[in-house]
mmCIF file of C-alpha atoms and ligand atoms in Angstrom:
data_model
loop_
_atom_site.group_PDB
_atom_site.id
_atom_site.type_symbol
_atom_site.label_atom_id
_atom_site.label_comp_id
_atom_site.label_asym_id
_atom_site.label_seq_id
_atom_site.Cartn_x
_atom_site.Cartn_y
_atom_site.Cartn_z
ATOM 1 C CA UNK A 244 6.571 -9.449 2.377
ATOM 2 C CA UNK A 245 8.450 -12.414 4.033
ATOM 3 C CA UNK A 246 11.409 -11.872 6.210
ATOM 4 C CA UNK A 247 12.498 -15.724 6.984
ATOM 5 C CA UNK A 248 8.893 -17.029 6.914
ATOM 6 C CA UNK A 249 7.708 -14.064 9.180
ATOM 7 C CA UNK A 250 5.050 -11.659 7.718
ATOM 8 C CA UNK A 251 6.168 -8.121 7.156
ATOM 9 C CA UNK A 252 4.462 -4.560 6.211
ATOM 10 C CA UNK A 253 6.878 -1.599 5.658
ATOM 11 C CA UNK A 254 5.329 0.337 8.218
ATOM 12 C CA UNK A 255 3.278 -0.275 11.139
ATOM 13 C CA UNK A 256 1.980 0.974 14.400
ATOM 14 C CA UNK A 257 3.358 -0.510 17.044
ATOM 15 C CA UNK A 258 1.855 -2.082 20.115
ATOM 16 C CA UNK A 259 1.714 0.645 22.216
ATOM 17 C CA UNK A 260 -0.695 2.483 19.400
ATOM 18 C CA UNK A 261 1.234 5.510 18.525
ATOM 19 C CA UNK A 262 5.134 4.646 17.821
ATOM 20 C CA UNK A 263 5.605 3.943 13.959
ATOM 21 C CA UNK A 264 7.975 0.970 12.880
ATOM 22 C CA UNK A 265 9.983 0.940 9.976
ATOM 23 C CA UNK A 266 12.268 -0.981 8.021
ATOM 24 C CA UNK A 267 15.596 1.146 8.094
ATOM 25 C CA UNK A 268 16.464 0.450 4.373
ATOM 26 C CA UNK A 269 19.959 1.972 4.585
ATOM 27 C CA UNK A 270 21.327 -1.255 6.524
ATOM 28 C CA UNK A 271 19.836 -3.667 3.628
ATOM 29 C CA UNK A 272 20.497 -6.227 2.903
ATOM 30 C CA UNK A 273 23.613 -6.618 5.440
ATOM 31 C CA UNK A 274 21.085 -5.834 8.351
ATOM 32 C CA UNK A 275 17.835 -6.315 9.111
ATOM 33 C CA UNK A 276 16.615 -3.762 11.249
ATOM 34 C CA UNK A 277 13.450 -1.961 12.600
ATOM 35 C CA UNK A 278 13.095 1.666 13.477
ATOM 36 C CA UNK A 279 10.884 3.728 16.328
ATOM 37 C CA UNK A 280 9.244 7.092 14.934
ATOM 38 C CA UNK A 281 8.452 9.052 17.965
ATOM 39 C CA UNK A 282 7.773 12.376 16.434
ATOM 40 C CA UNK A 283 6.945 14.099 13.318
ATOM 41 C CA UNK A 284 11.209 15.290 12.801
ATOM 42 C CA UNK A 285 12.073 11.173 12.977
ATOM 43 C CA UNK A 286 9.435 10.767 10.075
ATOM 44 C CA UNK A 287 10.775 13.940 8.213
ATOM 45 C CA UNK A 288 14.538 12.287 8.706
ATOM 46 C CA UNK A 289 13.486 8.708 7.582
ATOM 47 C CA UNK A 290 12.456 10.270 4.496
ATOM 48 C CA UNK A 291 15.478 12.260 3.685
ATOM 49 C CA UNK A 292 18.019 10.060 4.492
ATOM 50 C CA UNK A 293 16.044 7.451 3.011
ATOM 51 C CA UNK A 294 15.731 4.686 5.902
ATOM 52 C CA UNK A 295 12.069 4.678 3.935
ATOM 53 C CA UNK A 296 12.116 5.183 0.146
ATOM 54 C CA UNK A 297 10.206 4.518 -2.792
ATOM 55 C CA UNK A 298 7.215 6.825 -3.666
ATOM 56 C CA UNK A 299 3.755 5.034 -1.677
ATOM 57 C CA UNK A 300 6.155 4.161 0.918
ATOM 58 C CA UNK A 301 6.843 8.202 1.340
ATOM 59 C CA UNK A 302 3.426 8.917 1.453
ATOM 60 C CA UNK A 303 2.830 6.189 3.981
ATOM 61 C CA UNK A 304 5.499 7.726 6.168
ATOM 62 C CA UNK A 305 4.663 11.803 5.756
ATOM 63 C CA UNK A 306 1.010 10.533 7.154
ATOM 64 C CA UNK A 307 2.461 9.074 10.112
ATOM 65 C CA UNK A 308 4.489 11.821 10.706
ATOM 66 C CA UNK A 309 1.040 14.038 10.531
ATOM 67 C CA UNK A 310 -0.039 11.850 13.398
ATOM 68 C CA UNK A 311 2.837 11.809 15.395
ATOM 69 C CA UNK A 312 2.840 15.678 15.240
ATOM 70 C CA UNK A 313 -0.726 16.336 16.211
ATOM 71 C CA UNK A 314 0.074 13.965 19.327
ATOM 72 C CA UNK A 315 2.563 16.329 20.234
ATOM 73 C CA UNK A 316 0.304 19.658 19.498
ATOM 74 C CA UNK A 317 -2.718 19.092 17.894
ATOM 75 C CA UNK A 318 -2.926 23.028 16.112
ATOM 76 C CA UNK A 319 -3.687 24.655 13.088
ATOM 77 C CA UNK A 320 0.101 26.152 13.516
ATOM 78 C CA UNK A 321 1.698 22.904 14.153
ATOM 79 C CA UNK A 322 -0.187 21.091 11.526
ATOM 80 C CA UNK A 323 0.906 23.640 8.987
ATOM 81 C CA UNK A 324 4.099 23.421 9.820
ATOM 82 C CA UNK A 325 4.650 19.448 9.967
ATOM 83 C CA UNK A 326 3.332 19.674 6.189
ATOM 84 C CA UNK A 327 5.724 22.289 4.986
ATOM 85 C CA UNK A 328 8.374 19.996 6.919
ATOM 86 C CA UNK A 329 7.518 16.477 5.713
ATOM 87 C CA UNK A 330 7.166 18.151 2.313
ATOM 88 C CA UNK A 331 10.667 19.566 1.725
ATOM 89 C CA UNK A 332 12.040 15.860 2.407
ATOM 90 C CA UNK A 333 11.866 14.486 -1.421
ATOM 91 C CA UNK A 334 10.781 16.814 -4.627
ATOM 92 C CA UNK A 335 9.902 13.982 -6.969
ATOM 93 C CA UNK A 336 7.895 11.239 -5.484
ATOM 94 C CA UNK A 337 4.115 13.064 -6.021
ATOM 95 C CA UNK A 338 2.626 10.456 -3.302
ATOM 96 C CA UNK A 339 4.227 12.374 -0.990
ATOM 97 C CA UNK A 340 2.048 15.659 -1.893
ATOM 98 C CA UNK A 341 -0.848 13.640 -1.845
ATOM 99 C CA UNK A 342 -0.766 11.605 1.115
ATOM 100 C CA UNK A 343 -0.126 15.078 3.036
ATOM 101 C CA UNK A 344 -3.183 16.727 1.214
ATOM 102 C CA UNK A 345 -5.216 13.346 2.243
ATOM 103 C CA UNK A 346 -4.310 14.191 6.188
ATOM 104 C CA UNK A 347 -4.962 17.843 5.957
ATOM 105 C CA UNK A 348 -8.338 17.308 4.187
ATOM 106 C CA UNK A 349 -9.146 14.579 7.017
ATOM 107 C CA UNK A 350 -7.733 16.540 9.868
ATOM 108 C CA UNK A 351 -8.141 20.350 9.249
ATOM 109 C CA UNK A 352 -12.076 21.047 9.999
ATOM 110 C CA UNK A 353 -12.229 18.748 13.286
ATOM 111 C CA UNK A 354 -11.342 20.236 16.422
ATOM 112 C CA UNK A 355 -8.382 19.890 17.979
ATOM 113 C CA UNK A 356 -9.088 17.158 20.485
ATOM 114 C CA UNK A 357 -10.539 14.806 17.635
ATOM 115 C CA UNK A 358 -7.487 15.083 15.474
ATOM 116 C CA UNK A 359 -4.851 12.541 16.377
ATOM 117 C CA UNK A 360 -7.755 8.935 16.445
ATOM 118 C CA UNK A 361 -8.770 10.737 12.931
ATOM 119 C CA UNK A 362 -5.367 11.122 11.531
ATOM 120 C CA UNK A 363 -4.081 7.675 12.994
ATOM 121 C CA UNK A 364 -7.363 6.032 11.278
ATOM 122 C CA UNK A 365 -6.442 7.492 7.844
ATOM 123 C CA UNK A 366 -2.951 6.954 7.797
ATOM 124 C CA UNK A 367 -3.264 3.079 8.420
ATOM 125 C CA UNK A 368 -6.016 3.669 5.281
ATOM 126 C CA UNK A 369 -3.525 5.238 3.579
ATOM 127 C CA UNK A 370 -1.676 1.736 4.294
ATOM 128 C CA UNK A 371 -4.345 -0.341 3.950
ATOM 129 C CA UNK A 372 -5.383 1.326 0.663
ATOM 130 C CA UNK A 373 -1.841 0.617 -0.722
ATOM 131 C CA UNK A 374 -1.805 -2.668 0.467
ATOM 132 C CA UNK A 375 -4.959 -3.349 -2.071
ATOM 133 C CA UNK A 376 -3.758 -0.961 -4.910
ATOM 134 C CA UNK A 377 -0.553 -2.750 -5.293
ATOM 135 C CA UNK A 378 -2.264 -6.593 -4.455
ATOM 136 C CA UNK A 379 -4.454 -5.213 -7.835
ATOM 137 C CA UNK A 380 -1.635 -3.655 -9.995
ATOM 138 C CA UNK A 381 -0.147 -7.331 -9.300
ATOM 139 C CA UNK A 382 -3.259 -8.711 -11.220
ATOM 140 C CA UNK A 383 -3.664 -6.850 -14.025
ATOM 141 C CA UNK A 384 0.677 -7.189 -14.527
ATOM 142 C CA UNK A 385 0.129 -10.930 -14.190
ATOM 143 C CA UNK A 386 -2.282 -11.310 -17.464
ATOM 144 C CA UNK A 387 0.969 -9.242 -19.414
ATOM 145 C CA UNK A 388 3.535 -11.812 -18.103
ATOM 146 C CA UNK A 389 0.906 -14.899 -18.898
ATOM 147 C CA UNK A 390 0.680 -13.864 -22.375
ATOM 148 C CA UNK A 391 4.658 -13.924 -23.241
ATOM 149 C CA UNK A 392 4.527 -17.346 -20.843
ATOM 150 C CA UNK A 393 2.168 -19.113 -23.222
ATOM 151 C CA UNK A 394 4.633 -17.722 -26.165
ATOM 152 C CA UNK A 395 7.169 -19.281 -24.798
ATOM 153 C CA UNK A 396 5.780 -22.780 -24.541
ATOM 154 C CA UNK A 397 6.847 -23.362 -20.365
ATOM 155 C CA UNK A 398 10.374 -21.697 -20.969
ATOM 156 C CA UNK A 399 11.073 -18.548 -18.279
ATOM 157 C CA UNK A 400 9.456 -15.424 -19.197
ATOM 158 C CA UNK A 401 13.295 -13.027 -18.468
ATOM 159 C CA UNK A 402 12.049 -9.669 -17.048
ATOM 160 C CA UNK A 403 14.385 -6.523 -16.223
ATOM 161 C CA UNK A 404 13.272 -3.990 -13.753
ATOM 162 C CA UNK A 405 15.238 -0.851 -12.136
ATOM 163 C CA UNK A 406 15.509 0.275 -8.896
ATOM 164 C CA UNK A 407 13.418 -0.973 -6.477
ATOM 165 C CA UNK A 408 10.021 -0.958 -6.792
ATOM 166 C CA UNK A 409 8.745 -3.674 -4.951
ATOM 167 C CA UNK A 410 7.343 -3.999 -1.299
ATOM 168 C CA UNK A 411 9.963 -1.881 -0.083
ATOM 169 C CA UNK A 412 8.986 1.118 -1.875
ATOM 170 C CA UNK A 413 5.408 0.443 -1.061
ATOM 171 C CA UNK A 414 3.611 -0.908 2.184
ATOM 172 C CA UNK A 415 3.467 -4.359 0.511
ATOM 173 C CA UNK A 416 3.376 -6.358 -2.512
ATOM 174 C CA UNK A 417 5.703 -3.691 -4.234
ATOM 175 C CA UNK A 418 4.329 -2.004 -7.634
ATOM 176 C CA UNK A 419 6.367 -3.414 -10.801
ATOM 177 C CA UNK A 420 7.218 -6.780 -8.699
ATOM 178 C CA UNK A 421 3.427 -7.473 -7.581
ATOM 179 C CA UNK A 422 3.083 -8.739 -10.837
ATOM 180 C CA UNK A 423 6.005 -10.891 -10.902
ATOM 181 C CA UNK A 424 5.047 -12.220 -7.119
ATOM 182 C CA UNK A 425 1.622 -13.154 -8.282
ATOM 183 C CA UNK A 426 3.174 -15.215 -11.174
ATOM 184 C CA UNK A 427 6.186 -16.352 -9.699
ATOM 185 C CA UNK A 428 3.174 -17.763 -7.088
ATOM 186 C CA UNK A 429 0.584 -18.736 -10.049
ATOM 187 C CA UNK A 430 3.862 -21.585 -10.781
ATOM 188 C CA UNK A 431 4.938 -19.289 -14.254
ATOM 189 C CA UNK A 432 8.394 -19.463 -14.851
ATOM 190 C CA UNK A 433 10.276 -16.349 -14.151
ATOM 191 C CA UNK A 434 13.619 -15.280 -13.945
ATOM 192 C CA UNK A 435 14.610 -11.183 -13.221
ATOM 193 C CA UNK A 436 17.325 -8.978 -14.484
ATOM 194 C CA UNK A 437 17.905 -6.974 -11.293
ATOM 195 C CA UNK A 438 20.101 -3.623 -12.394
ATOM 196 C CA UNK A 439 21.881 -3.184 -9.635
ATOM 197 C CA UNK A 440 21.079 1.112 -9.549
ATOM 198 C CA UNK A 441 23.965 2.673 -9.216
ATOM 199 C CA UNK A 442 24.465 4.844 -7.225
ATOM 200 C CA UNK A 443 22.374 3.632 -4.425
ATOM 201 C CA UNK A 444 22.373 0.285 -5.337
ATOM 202 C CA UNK A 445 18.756 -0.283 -4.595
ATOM 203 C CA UNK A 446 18.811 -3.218 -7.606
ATOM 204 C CA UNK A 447 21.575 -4.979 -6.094
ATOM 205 C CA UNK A 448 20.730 -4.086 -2.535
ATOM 206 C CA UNK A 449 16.686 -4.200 -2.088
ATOM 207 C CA UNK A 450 15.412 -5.720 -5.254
ATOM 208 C CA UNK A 451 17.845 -8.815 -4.848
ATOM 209 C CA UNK A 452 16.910 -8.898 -1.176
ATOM 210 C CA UNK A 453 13.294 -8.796 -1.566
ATOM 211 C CA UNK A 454 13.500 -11.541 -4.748
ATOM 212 C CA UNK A 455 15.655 -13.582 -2.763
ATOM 213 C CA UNK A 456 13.245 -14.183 0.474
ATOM 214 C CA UNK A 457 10.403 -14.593 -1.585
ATOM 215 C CA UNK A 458 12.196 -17.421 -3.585
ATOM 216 C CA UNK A 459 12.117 -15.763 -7.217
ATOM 217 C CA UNK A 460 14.387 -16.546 -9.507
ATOM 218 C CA UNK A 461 17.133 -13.615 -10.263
ATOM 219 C CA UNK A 462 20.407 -12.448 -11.287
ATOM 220 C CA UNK A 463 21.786 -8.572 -10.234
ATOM 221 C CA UNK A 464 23.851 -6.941 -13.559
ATOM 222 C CA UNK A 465 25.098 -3.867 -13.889
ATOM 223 C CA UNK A 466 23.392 -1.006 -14.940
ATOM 224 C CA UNK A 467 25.300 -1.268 -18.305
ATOM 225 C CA UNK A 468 24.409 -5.015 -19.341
ATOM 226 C CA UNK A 469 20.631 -4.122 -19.865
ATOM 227 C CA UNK A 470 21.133 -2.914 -23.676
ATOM 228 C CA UNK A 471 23.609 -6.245 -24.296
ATOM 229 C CA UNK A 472 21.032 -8.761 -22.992
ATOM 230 C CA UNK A 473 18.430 -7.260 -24.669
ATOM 231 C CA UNK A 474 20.002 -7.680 -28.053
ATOM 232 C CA UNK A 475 20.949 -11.145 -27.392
ATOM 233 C CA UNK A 476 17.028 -12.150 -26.773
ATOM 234 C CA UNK A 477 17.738 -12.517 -23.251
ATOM 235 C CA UNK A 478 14.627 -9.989 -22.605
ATOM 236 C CA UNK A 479 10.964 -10.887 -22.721
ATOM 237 C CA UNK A 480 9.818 -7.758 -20.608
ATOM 238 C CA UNK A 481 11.090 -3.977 -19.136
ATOM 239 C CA UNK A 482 9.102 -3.154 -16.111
ATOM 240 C CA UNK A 483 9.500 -0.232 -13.858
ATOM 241 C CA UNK A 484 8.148 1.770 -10.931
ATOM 242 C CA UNK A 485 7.467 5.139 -11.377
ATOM 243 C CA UNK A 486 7.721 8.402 -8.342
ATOM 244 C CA UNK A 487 6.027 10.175 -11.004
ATOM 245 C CA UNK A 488 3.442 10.082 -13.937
ATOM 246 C CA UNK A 489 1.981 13.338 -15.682
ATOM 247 C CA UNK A 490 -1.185 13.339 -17.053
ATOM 248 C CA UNK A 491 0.572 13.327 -20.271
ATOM 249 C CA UNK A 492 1.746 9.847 -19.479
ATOM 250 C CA UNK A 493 5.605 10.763 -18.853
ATOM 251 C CA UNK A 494 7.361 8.744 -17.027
ATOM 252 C CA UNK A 495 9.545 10.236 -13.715
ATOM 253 C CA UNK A 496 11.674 7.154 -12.256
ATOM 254 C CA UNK A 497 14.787 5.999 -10.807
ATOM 255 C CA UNK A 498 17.889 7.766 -12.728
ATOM 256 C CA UNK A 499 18.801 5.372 -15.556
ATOM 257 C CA UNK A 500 15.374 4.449 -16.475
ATOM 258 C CA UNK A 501 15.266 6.425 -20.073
ATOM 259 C CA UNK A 502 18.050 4.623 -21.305
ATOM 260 C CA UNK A 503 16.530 1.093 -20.676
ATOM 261 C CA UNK A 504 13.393 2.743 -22.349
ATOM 262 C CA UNK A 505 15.246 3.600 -25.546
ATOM 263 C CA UNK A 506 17.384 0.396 -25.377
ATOM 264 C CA UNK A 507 13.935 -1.377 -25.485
ATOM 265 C CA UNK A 508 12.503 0.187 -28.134
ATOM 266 C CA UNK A 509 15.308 0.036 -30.255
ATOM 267 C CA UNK A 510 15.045 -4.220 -29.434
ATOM 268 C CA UNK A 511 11.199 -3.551 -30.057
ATOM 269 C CA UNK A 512 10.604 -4.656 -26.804
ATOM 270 C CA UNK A 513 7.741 -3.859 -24.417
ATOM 271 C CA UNK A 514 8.379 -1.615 -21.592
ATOM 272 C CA UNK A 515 5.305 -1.425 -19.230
ATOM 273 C CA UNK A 516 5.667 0.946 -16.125
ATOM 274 C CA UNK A 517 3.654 -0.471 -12.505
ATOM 275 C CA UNK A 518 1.807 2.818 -10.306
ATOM 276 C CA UNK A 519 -0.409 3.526 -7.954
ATOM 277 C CA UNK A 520 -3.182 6.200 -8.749
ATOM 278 C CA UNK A 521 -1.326 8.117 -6.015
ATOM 279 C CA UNK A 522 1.770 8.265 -8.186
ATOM 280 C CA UNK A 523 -0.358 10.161 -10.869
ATOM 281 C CA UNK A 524 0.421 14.140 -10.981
ATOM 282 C CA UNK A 525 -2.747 15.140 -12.908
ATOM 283 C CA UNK A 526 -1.956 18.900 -12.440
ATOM 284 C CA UNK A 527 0.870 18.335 -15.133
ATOM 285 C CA UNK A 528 1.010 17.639 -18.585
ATOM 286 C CA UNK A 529 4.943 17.690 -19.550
ATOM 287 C CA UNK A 530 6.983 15.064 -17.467
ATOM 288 C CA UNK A 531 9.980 17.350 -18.258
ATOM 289 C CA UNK A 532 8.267 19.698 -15.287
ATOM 290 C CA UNK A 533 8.597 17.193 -12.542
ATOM 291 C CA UNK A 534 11.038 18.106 -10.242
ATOM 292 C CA UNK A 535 14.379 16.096 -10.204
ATOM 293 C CA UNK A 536 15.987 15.520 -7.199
ATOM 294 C CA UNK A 537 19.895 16.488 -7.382
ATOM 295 C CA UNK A 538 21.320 14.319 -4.467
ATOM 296 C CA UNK A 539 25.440 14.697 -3.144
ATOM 297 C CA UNK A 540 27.596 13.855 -4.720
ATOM 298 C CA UNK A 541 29.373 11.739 -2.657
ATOM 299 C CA UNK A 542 26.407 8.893 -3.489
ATOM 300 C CA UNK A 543 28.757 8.613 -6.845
ATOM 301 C CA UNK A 544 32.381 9.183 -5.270
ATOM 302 C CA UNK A 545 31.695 6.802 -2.692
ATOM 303 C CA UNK A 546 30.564 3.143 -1.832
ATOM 304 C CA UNK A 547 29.510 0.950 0.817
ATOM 305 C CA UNK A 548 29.670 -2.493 1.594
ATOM 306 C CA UNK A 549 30.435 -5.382 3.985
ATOM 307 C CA UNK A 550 34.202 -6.837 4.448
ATOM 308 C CA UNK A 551 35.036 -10.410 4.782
ATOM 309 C CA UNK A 552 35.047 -9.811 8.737
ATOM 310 C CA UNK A 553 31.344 -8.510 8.684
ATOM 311 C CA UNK A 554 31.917 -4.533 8.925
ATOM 312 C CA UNK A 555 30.137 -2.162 6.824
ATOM 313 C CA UNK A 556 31.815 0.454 5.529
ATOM 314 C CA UNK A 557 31.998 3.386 2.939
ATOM 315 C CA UNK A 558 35.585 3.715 0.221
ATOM 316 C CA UNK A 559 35.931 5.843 -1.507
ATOM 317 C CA UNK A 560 36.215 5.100 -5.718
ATOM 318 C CA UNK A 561 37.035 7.982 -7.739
ATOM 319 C CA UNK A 562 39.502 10.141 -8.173
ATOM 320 C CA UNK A 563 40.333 12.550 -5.509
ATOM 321 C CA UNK A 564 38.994 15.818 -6.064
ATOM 322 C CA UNK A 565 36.692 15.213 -9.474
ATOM 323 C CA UNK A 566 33.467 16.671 -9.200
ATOM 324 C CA UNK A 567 30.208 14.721 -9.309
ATOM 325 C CA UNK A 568 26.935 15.215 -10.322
ATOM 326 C CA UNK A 569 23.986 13.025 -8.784
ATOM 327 C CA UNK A 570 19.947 13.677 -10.560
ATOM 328 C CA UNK A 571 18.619 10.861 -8.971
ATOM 329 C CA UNK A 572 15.805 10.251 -11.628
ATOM 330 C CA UNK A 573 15.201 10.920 -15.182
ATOM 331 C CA UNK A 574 12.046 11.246 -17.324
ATOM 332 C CA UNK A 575 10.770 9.015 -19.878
ATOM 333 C CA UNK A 576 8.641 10.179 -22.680
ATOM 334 C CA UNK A 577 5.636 8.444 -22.622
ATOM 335 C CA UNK A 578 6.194 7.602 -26.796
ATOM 336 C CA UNK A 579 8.726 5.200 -25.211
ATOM 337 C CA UNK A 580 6.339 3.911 -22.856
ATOM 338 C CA UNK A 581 4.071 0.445 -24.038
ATOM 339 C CA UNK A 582 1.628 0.672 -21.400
ATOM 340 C CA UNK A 583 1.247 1.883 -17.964
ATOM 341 C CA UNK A 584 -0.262 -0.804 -15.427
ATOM 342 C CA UNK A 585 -2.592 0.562 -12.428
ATOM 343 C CA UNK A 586 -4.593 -1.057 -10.089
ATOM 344 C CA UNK A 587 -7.986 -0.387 -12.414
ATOM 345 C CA UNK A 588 -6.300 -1.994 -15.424
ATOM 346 C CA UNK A 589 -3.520 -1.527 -17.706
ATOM 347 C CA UNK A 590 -3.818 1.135 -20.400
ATOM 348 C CA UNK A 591 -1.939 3.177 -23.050
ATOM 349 C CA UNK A 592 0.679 6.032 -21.444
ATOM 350 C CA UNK A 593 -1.427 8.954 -22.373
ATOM 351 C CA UNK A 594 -4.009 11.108 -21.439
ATOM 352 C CA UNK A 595 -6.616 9.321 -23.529
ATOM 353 C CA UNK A 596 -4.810 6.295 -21.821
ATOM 354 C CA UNK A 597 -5.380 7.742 -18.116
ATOM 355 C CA UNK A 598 -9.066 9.013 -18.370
ATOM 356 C CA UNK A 599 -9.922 5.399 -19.653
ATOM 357 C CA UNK A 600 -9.146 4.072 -16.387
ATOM 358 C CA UNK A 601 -9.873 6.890 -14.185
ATOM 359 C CA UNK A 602 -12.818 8.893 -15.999
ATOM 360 C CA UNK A 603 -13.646 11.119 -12.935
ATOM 361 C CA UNK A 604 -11.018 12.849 -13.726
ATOM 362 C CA UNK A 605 -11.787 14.257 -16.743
ATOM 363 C CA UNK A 606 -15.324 15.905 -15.359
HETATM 364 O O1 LIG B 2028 15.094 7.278 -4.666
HETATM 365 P P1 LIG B 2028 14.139 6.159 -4.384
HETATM 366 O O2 LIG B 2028 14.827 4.892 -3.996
HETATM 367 O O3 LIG B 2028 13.054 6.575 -3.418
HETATM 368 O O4 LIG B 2028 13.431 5.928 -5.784
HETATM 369 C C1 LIG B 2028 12.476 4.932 -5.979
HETATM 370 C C2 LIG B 2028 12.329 4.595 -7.406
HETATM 371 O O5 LIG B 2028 12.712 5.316 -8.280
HETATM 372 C C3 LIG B 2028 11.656 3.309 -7.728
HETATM 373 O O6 LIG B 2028 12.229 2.730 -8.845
HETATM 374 C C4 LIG B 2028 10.255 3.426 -8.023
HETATM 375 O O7 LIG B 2028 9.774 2.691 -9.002
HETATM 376 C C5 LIG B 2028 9.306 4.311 -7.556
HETATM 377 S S1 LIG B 2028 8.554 3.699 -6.104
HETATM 378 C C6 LIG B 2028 7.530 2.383 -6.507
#
């Protein structure tokens, strides 16, 4: 990612070898501003409070918080219990699960004094690993967006995506926006629908921030418009992230998702949905048994923002004393689902689909 010309990952080790960096994603876009993890309860709180989001980016940060824990106490005890920490943060985002069954697979049969250079070297795999995934999930996107560009004749190919799934959510490149950086930087014309995700506003807040530095053309909407613009032909293209596939090819993502899926396949549009093989839950064929985060409500009662003078703050904007209710992601069936795109290819959201691409699986 580019922050003003300068080269950015997500995460990173800092120079002294063991601190993690971070982005803290709860100042964007008014604020810029990096973060020190110095222990595995700083990675646990980055999580929850979600100065890191995004699924890969989760997993990324619960295997750095492995690390920083064995540096504190490399045992079996302490190792146990980072896990069972780190993995109460978020319920939905699978990549979580797995990046903490990757450390305890790498870490648990070495002795103690060999544990923290092994867990550092797979977490920045981890990293690495994402890095590539998403760089590859760009490619295969980029052939789906050069097919409606040809249509087109040279006119912009209009593309809605929800929430943010881009290099925020991910170490880099980002998962439904790699393939709109690789065309935007092949010279296709694009031009993004950003909902703006109520109620976190990660749309209007990280998606517009990201689009914006990297010089892609955009325009933020509210939640609400999608359904409009996609009757008046203003819609080539749905794509999404996703915290959470089943094998079934159901769809977990950012709350609000569904209803662009039904709104596009009542405009017979296609809605493709950008993951990581690390965002696959293969132990579950329903979608409608992925856990759904419930967050306060206050997310809804409340917003934030900057004033003329510079300060952020939080209003309040409903009506005093109403309850609210916050899931913070729904599930799309895959039926409503075109095609799922994954760093080995892009294929149909099923479990036919799935095995195609990742046959080992199915041994
Ligand atoms: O609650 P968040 O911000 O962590 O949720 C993230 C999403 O739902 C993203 O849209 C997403 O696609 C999954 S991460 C690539």
């Amino acid at each position: 990612m580019n922050i003003d010309g300068k080269h950015f990952r997500t995460i990173w080790v800092d120079d002294d070898e063991w601190t993690v960096g971070i982005i803290d994603q709860t100042k964007l876009p008014h604020v810029f501003e990096t973060r020190a993890l110095k222990c595995v309860g700083d990675a646990a709180y980055a999580i929850k409070e979600m100065l890191v989001r995004g699924a890969p980016l989760i997993g990324a940060t619960a295997a750095y918080g492995i690390c920083l824990a064995l540096r504190e106490n490399a045992s079996d005890k302490n190792l146990e219990a980072a896990c069972q920490l780190l993995m109460a943060t978020r319920p939905t985002a699978v990549n979580l699960r797995w990046a903490l069954d990757e450390m305890m697979h790498c870490v648990r049969s070495l002795p103690r004094e060999k544990r923290v250079i092994a867990a550092y070297a797979r977490a920045g795999e981890i990293c690495d690993e994402d890095v590539e995934t998403c760089r590859m999930i760009g490619v295969h996107g980029l052939g789906l967006i050069e097919k409606i560009a040809r249509a087109k004749k040279g006119k912009a190919v209009n593309i809605l995506t929800h929430c943010n799934a881009g290099w925020l959510a991910t170490v880099d490149w980002g998962t439904a926006t790699s393939p709109i950086y690789q065309a935007h930087a092949a010279g296709l014309p694009v031009h993004v629908w950003v909902d703006e995700t109520r109620p976190r506003n990660q749309g209007a807040a990280l998606t517009a921030f990201e689009l914006g530095h990297e010089g892609v053309p955009h325009t933020i909407i509210a939640d609400n418009a999608g359904g409009h613009l996609m009757q008046r032909g203003e819609v080539d293209l749905v794509l999404t992230g996703t915290d959470r596939t089943a094998a079934s090819g159901d769809v977990a993502n950012k709350i609000g998702t569904y209803l662009k899926a039904l709104a596009a396949a009542d405009n017979e549009l296609p809605f493709y949905v950008a993951l990581p093989h690390t965002t696959i839950d293969w132990s579950l064929m329903d979608g409608f048994e992925i856990p759904i985060e419930e967050r306060g409500s206050e997310e809804v009662t409340q917003m934030s923002g900057r004033t003329a003078e510079g300060e952020v703050i939080t209003i309040d904007i409903a009506a005093p004393g109403s309850p609210a209710a916050n899931p913070a992601f729904d599930v799309t069936p895959a039926r409503l689902v075109t095609g799922l795109i994954t760093e080995r290819g892009v294929c149909a959201a099923s479990l036919d689909g799935l095995l195609g691409l990742y046959p080992e699986r199915g041994e």
